[in-house]
Amino acid sequence: MRLTLLIAALLLAGCAGRVEYVEKVTTVRVPVKVACVEEEPSRPAYRYGKGDWPGDKAAALILADDFEKAEQYGHAWEAAAAGCLVVPAAKP
């Protein structure tokens, strides 16, 4: 019994020795989404609501023209955003 305790004590004493820590640096490259719209589409100049009331027919024509401008502006933003769907690879 004493021999078993002595062996256990010696084994445990060997584990209590000096421990050296080694720092290990690991580099992980993760793709990051970056701003991809280089130049935003210019906002159109709407004509409706500026100046005096031009009359029903003229106001309807101005609204139709402004609607076309707004639709083109929306399509320009969609086209700019479509280029953002691909995430560029991370730079080394």
Backbone as CSV, one residue per row, in Angstrom:
resi,resn,N_x,N_y,N_z,CA_x,CA_y,CA_z,C_x,C_y,C_z
1,MET,0.824,-1.182,0.000,0.000,0.000,0.000,0.876,1.257,0.000
2,ARG,1.952,1.216,0.826,2.841,2.377,0.862,3.544,2.567,-0.476
3,LEU,3.882,1.479,-1.111,4.547,1.564,-2.404,3.623,2.201,-3.446
4,THR,2.368,1.862,-3.410,1.386,2.432,-4.345,1.239,3.933,-4.115
5,LEU,1.184,4.344,-2.856,1.076,5.765,-2.541,2.329,6.520,-2.965
6,LEU,3.487,5.887,-2.778,4.740,6.514,-3.163,4.811,6.708,-4.675
7,ILE,4.400,5.697,-5.417,4.405,5.802,-6.894,3.418,6.870,-7.354
8,ALA,2.241,6.914,-6.740,1.237,7.926,-7.103,1.756,9.315,-6.799
9,ALA,2.435,9.483,-5.652,2.985,10.783,-5.280,4.067,11.212,-6.253
10,LEU,4.919,10.293,-6.671,5.965,10.622,-7.627,5.387,10.999,-8.993
11,LEU,4.358,10.286,-9.414,3.722,10.611,-10.697,3.055,11.986,-10.666
12,LEU,2.395,12.276,-9.569,1.745,13.587,-9.445,2.774,14.703,-9.331
13,ALA,3.878,14.449,-8.691,4.929,15.451,-8.577,5.527,15.762,-9.946
14,GLY,5.600,14.776,-10.816,6.098,15.012,-12.169,5.160,15.887,-12.976
15,CYS,3.866,15.836,-12.691,2.884,16.664,-13.405,2.899,18.106,-12.919
16,ALA,3.451,18.340,-11.748,3.446,19.688,-11.184,4.636,20.498,-11.662
17,GLY,5.337,20.023,-12.656,6.507,20.733,-13.171,6.121,21.998,-13.911
18,ARG,7.105,22.646,-14.436,6.916,23.914,-15.137,6.250,23.679,-16.496
19,VAL,5.231,24.478,-16.762,4.493,24.369,-18.025,4.833,25.584,-18.879
20,GLU,5.211,25.353,-20.099,5.519,26.447,-21.008,4.381,26.605,-22.005
21,TYR,3.962,27.848,-22.159,2.894,28.138,-23.102,3.505,28.689,-24.384
22,VAL,3.008,28.218,-25.478,3.472,28.683,-26.770,2.304,29.379,-27.457
23,GLU,2.509,30.653,-27.801,1.456,31.375,-28.510,1.517,31.026,-29.981
24,LYS,0.362,30.766,-30.511,0.276,30.399,-31.915,-0.644,31.405,-32.595
25,VAL,-0.150,32.050,-33.636,-0.932,33.040,-34.368,-1.473,32.388,-35.628
26,THR,-2.780,32.494,-35.791,-3.436,31.933,-36.964,-4.127,33.062,-37.714
27,THR,-3.928,33.125,-38.993,-4.586,34.132,-39.815,-5.745,33.480,-40.554
28,VAL,-6.919,34.072,-40.402,-8.115,33.568,-41.071,-8.600,34.649,-42.022
29,ARG,-8.727,34.319,-43.262,-9.203,35.281,-44.264,-10.694,35.048,-44.488
30,VAL,-11.471,36.089,-44.220,-12.918,36.013,-44.344,-13.353,37.052,-45.356
31,PRO,-14.168,36.673,-46.347,-14.653,37.678,-47.294,-15.567,38.673,-46.579
32,VAL,-15.338,39.949,-46.849,-16.097,41.008,-46.201,-16.828,41.798,-47.272
33,LYS,-18.101,42.057,-47.017,-18.883,42.822,-47.978,-18.494,44.295,-47.859
34,VAL,-18.155,44.883,-48.971,-17.752,46.287,-49.002,-18.732,47.064,-49.873
35,ALA,-18.707,48.353,-49.720,-19.582,49.182,-50.547,-19.190,49.021,-52.010
36,CYS,-20.148,48.650,-52.830,-19.819,48.367,-54.220,-20.422,49.386,-55.185
37,VAL,-21.261,50.274,-54.682,-21.817,51.305,-55.549,-20.815,52.442,-55.569
38,GLU,-20.155,52.600,-56.694,-19.127,53.629,-56.785,-19.746,55.022,-56.886
39,GLU,-20.790,55.123,-57.673,-21.443,56.416,-57.843,-22.940,56.188,-57.821
40,GLU,-23.630,56.860,-56.916,-25.075,56.641,-56.826,-25.786,57.405,-57.937
41,PRO,-26.908,56.859,-58.410,-27.659,57.540,-59.473,-28.146,58.910,-58.984
42,SER,-28.136,59.866,-59.877,-28.576,61.210,-59.488,-30.100,61.254,-59.410
43,ARG,-30.584,61.912,-58.388,-32.030,62.020,-58.173,-32.624,62.956,-59.236
44,PRO,-33.746,62.571,-59.844,-34.328,63.420,-60.894,-34.971,64.677,-60.307
45,ALA,-35.057,65.688,-61.120,-35.731,66.930,-60.726,-37.195,66.806,-61.123
46,TYR,-38.064,66.655,-60.126,-39.494,66.522,-60.400,-40.110,67.895,-60.612
47,ARG,-41.098,67.947,-61.497,-41.734,69.230,-61.826,-43.042,69.428,-61.085
48,TYR,-43.672,68.336,-60.634,-45.000,68.473,-60.022,-44.892,69.164,-58.661
49,GLY,-45.832,70.051,-58.380,-45.878,70.742,-57.095,-45.029,71.992,-57.044
50,LYS,-44.476,72.393,-58.164,-43.655,73.606,-58.198,-44.378,74.645,-59.045
51,GLY,-44.581,75.798,-58.472,-45.252,76.864,-59.210,-46.765,76.782,-59.057
52,ASP,-47.453,77.565,-59.858,-48.915,77.619,-59.806,-49.515,76.378,-60.461
53,TRP,-50.799,76.161,-60.159,-51.515,75.023,-60.717,-51.688,75.217,-62.218
54,PRO,-51.148,74.289,-63.033,-51.190,74.495,-64.486,-52.504,74.072,-65.122
55,GLY,-53.369,73.452,-64.372,-54.611,72.944,-64.939,-54.584,71.426,-64.899
56,ASP,-55.753,70.821,-65.047,-55.858,69.370,-64.877,-55.056,68.591,-65.913
57,LYS,-55.201,68.934,-67.165,-54.532,68.171,-68.218,-53.006,68.333,-68.134
58,ALA,-52.548,69.552,-67.942,-51.112,69.795,-67.845,-50.531,69.138,-66.595
59,ALA,-51.287,69.164,-65.485,-50.819,68.525,-64.249,-50.699,67.014,-64.441
60,ALA,-51.651,66.423,-65.175,-51.590,64.983,-65.440,-50.372,64.639,-66.292
61,LEU,-50.055,65.479,-67.276,-48.876,65.245,-68.108,-47.583,65.377,-67.290
62,ILE,-47.561,66.363,-66.387,-46.383,66.538,-65.527,-46.229,65.324,-64.605
63,LEU,-47.337,64.850,-64.049,-47.286,63.659,-63.188,-46.797,62.438,-63.951
64,ALA,-47.268,62.282,-65.177,-46.832,61.141,-65.995,-45.328,61.229,-66.274
65,ASP,-44.862,62.434,-66.569,-43.433,62.622,-66.830,-42.612,62.350,-65.564
66,ASP,-43.101,62.852,-64.423,-42.400,62.608,-63.160,-42.406,61.123,-62.795
67,PHE,-43.489,60.425,-63.117,-43.552,58.993,-62.853,-42.499,58.250,-63.671
68,GLU,-42.344,58.627,-64.923,-41.319,58.003,-65.773,-39.926,58.246,-65.207
69,LYS,-39.672,59.487,-64.762,-38.375,59.798,-64.170,-38.135,58.978,-62.908
70,ALA,-39.159,58.850,-62.069,-39.022,58.090,-60.827,-38.788,56.611,-61.123
71,GLU,-39.460,56.096,-62.135,-39.274,54.694,-62.496,-37.857,54.449,-63.027
72,GLN,-37.352,55.345,-63.853,-35.979,55.212,-64.353,-34.970,55.311,-63.209
73,TYR,-35.247,56.192,-62.239,-34.378,56.346,-61.072,-34.350,55.042,-60.261
74,GLY,-35.512,54.427,-60.095,-35.577,53.153,-59.381,-34.828,52.055,-60.118
75,HIS,-34.953,52.010,-61.434,-34.229,51.003,-62.219,-32.711,51.227,-62.133
76,ALA,-32.300,52.487,-62.094,-30.867,52.779,-61.962,-30.337,52.279,-60.622
77,TRP,-31.127,52.447,-59.551,-30.699,51.939,-58.240,-30.673,50.420,-58.217
78,GLU,-31.653,49.793,-58.853,-31.667,48.322,-58.913,-30.444,47.799,-59.661
79,ALA,-30.091,48.471,-60.743,-28.916,48.046,-61.502,-27.641,48.231,-60.681
80,ALA,-27.572,49.321,-59.917,-26.399,49.548,-59.074,-26.340,48.521,-57.958
81,ALA,-27.490,48.176,-57.390,-27.527,47.201,-56.298,-27.272,45.790,-56.798
82,ALA,-27.574,45.511,-58.051,-27.347,44.161,-58.591,-25.864,43.820,-58.570
83,GLY,-25.006,44.808,-58.736,-23.572,44.569,-58.662,-23.116,44.279,-57.246
84,CYS,-23.931,44.600,-56.243,-23.573,44.379,-54.841,-23.893,42.960,-54.387
85,LEU,-24.560,42.188,-55.178,-24.955,40.852,-54.745,-23.779,39.898,-54.695
86,VAL,-22.707,40.176,-55.418,-21.516,39.324,-55.395,-20.556,39.902,-54.380
87,VAL,-20.193,39.088,-53.397,-19.275,39.544,-52.366,-17.859,39.389,-52.889
88,PRO,-17.080,40.467,-52.955,-15.713,40.347,-53.449,-14.855,39.561,-52.471
89,ALA,-13.842,38.898,-52.985,-12.937,38.120,-52.132,-12.106,39.060,-51.270
90,ALA,-11.708,38.568,-50.113,-10.886,39.370,-49.213,-9.506,39.563,-49.813
91,LYS,-8.942,40.735,-49.600,-7.601,41.025,-50.144,-6.552,40.421,-49.215
92,PRO,-5.518,39.810,-49.783,-4.493,39.173,-48.925,-3.650,40.169,-48.176
